[in-house]
C-alpha positions as a Markdown table, in Angstrom:
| # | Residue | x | y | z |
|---|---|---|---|---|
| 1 | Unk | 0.0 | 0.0 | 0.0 |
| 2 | Unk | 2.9 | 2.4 | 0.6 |
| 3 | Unk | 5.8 | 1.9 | -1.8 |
| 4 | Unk | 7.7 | 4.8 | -0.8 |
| 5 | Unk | 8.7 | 3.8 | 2.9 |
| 6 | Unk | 12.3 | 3.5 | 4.6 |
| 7 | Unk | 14.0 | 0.5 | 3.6 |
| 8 | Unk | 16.3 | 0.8 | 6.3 |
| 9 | Unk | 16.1 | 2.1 | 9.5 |
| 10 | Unk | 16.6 | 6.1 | 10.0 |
| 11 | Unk | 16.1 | 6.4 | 5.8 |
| 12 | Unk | 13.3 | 8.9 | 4.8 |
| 13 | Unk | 10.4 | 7.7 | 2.9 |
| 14 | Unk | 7.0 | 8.6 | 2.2 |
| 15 | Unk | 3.4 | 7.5 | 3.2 |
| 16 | Unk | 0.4 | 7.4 | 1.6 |
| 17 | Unk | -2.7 | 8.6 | 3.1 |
| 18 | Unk | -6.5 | 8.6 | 2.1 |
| 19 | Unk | -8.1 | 11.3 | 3.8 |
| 20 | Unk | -7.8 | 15.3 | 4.2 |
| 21 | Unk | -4.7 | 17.4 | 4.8 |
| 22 | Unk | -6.2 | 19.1 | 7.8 |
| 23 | Unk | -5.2 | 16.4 | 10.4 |
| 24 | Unk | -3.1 | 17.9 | 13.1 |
| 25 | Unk | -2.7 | 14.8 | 15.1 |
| 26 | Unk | -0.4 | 13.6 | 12.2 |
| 27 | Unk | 1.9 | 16.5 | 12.5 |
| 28 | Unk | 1.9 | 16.8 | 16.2 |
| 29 | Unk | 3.9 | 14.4 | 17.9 |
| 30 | Unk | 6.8 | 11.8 | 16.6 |
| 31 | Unk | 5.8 | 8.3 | 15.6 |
| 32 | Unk | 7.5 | 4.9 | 16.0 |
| 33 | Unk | 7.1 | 3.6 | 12.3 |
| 34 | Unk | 7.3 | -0.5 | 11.8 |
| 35 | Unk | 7.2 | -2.2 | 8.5 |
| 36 | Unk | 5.7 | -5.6 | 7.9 |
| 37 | Unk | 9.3 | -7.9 | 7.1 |
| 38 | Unk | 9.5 | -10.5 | 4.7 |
| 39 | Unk | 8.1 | -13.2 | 7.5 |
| 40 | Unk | 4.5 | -13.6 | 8.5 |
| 41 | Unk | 3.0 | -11.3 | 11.2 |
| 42 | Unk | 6.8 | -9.6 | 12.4 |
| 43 | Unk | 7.3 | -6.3 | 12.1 |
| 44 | Unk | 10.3 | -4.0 | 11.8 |
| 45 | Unk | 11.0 | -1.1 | 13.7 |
| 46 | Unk | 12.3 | 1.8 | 11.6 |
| 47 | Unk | 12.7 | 4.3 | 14.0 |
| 48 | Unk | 10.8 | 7.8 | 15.3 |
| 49 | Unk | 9.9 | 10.0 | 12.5 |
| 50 | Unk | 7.8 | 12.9 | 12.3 |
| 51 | Unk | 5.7 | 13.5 | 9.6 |
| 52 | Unk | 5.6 | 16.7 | 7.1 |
| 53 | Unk | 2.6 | 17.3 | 4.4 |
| 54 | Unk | 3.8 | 16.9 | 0.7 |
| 55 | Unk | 2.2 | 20.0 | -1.0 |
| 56 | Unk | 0.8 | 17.8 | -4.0 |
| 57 | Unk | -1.2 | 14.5 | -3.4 |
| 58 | Unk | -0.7 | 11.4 | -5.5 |
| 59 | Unk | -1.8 | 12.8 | -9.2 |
| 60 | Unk | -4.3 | 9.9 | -10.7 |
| 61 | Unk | -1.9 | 9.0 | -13.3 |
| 62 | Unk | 0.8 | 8.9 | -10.8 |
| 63 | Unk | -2.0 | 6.4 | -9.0 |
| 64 | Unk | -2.7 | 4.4 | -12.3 |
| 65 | Unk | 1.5 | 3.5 | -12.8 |
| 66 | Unk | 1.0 | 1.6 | -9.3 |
| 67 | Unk | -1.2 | -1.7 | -10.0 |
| 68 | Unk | -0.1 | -3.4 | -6.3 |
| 69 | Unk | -0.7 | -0.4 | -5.0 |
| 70 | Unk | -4.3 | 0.5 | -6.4 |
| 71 | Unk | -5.0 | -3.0 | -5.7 |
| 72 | Unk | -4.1 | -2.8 | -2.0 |
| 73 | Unk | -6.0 | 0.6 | -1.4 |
| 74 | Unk | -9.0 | -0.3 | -3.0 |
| 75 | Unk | -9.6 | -3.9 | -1.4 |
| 76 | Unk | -8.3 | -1.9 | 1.6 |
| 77 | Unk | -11.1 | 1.0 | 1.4 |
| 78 | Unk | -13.7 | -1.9 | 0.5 |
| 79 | Unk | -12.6 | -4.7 | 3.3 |
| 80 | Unk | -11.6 | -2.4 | 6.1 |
| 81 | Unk | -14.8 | -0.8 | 8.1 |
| 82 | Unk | -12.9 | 0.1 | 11.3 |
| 83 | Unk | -10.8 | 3.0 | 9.9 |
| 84 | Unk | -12.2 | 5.7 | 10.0 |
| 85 | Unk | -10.2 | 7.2 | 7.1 |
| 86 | Unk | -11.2 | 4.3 | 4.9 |
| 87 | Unk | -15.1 | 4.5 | 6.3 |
| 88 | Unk | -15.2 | 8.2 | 5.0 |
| 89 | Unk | -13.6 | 7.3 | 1.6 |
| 90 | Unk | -16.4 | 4.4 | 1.4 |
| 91 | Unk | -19.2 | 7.0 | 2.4 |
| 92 | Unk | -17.8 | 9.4 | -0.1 |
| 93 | Unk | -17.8 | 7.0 | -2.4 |
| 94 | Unk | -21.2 | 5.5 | -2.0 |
| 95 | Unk | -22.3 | 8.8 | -2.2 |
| 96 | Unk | -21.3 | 9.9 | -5.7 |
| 97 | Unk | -22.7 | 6.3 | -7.4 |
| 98 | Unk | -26.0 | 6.9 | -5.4 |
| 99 | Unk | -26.0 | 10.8 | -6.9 |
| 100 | Unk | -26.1 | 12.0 | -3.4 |
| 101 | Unk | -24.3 | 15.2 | -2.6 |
| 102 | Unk | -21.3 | 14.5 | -0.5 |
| 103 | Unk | -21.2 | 16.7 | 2.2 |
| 104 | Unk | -19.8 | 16.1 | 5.8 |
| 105 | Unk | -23.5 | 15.6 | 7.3 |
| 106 | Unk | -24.5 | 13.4 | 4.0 |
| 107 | Unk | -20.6 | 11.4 | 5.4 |
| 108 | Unk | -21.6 | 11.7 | 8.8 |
| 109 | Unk | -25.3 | 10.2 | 7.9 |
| 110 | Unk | -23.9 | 7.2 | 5.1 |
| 111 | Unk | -21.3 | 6.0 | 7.7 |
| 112 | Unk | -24.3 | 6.0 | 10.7 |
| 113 | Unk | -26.8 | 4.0 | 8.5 |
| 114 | Unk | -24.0 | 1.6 | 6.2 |
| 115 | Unk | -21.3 | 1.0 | 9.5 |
| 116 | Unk | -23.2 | -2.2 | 10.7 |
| 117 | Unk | -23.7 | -3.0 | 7.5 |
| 118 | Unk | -20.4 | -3.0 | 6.1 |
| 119 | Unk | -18.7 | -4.6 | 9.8 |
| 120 | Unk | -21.0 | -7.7 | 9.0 |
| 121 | Unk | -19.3 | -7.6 | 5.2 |
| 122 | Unk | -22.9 | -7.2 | 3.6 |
| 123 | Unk | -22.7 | -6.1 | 0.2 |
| 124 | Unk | -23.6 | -2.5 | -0.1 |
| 125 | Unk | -23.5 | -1.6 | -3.6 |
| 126 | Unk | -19.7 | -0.8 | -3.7 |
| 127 | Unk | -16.9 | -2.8 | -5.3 |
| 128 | Unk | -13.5 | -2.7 | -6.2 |
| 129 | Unk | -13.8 | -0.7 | -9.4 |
| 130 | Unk | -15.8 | 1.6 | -8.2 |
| 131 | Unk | -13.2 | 2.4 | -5.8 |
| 132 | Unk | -10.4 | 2.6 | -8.7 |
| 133 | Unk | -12.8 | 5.2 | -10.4 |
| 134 | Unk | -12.8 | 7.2 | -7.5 |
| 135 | Unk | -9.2 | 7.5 | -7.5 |
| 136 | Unk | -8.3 | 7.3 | -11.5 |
| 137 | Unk | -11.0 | 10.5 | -12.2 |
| 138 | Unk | -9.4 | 12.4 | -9.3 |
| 139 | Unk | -13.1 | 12.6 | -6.9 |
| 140 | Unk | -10.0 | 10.6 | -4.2 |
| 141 | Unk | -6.9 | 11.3 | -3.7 |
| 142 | Unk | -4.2 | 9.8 | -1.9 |
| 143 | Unk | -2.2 | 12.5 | 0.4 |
| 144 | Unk | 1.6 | 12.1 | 0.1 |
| 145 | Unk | 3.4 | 12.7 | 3.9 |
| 146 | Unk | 7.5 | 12.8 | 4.3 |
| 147 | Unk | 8.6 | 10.1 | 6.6 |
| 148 | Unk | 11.5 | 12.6 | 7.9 |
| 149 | Unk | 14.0 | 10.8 | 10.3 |
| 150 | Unk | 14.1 | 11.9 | 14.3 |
| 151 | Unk | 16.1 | 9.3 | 15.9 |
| 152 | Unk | 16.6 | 5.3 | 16.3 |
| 153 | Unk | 15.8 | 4.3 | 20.0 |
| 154 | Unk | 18.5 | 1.0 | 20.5 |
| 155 | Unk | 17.3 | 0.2 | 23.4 |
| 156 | Unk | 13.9 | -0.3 | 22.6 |
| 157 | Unk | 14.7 | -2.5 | 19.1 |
| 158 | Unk | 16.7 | -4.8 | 21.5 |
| 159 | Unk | 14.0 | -5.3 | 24.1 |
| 160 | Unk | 11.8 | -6.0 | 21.0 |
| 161 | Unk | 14.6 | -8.3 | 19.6 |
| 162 | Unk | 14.8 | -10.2 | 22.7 |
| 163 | Unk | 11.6 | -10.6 | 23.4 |
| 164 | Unk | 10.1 | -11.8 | 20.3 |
| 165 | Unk | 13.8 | -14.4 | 20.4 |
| 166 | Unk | 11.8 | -15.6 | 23.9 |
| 167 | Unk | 8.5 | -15.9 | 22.4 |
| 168 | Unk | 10.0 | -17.4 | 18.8 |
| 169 | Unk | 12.3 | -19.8 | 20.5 |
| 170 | Unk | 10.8 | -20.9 | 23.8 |
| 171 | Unk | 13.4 | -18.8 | 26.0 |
| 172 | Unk | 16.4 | -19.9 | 24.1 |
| 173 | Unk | 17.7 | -17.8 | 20.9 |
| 174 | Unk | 18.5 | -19.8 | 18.0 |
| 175 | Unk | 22.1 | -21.3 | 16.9 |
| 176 | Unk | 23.1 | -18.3 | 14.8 |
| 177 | Unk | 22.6 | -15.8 | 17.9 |
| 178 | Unk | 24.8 | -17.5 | 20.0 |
| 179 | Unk | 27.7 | -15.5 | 20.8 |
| 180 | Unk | 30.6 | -17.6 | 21.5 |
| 181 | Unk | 33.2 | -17.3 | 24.5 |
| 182 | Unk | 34.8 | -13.7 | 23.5 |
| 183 | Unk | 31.4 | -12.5 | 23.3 |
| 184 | Unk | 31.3 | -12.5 | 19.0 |
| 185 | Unk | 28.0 | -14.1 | 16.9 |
| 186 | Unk | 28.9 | -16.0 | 14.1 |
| 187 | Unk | 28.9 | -15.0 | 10.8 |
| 188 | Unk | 26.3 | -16.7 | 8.4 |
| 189 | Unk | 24.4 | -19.8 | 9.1 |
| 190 | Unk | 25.6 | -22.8 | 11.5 |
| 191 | Unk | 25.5 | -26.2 | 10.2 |
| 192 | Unk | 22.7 | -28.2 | 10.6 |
| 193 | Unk | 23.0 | -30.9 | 12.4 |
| 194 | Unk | 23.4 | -34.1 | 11.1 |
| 195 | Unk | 21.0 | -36.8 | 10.9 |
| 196 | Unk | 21.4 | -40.1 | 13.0 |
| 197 | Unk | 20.7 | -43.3 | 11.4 |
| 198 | Unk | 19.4 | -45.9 | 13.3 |
């Protein structure tokens, strides 16, 4: 959904975000950004950034050169009733098809009367495409916010490290993050073991 963040810790990057520009609570305070890593259901921590607004939101053909992207924003908009920022997209969306004005009391009403509607998954007139056509005729846009770099907290990635080791590993970290005598960690991967015939 977000091609542009860090790839490393402390890198900039950007964020994409479906909403309005006027949301202070993004700009207020530092966040701790994590990235989903290449296994299932971990996480990396990238660091504290702050976030700044990127005058110019994604342009629709900019949108259109992403297909993973536009994929994972529209299933995302469709499939994900709990954000609020996705919920008002939906509404907004809904609206327009239906030829309703789209105003923040028409929002405010769609979301009331559609929210247990679309938490049970019910079909509610909205797919994918219609999602896409939001975006490709410019009625949506995706907001672009600088991931800008504060710090790296160490001490908190090793806590994290050690714990998740614990809960991975059953208390014991494996083979190739034992340090040996002098205190060193091997480089590369031990050996297996070998088999035992019988």
């Amino acid at each position: 959904m977000n091609p542009g963040l860090p790839l490393e810790p402390g890198q900039p990057g950007t964020i994409l975000i479906v909403g309005k520009h006027d949301m202070p609570g993004l700009l207020r305070r530092p966040w701790s950004l994590f990235i989903p890593a290449p296994l299932k259901d971990v996480w990396l921590y990238m660091g504290e950034y702050k976030l700044a607004v990127c005058p110019t939101p994604l342009a629709d053909t900019e949108f259109q050169n992403l297909p993973k992207t536009r994929i994972a924003w529209a299933v995302s908009i469709l499939r994900h009733p709990s954000r609020v920022c996705f919920a008002s997209a939906r509404a907004r969306i809904w609206l327009r098809k239906n030829w309703k004005a789209v105003t923040e009391s028409s929002i405010t009403e769609t979301l009331t009367r559609h929210n247990a509607a679309w938490r049970q998954g019910s079909d509610i007139g909205l797919c994918e495409q219609d999602i896409l056509k939001a975006f490709d005729s410019g009625e949506e846009t995706l907001l672009v916010y600088l991931l800008l770099p504060l710090s790296y907290d160490v001490a908190f990635s090793e806590d994290m490290r050690s714990r998740w080791l614990r809960a991975s590993f059953g208390g014991a970290p494996p083979q190739s993050e034992v340090e040996d005598e002098e205190g060193n960690q091997p480089i590369g991967e031990p050996e297996p073991p070998s088999a035992s015939r019988r």
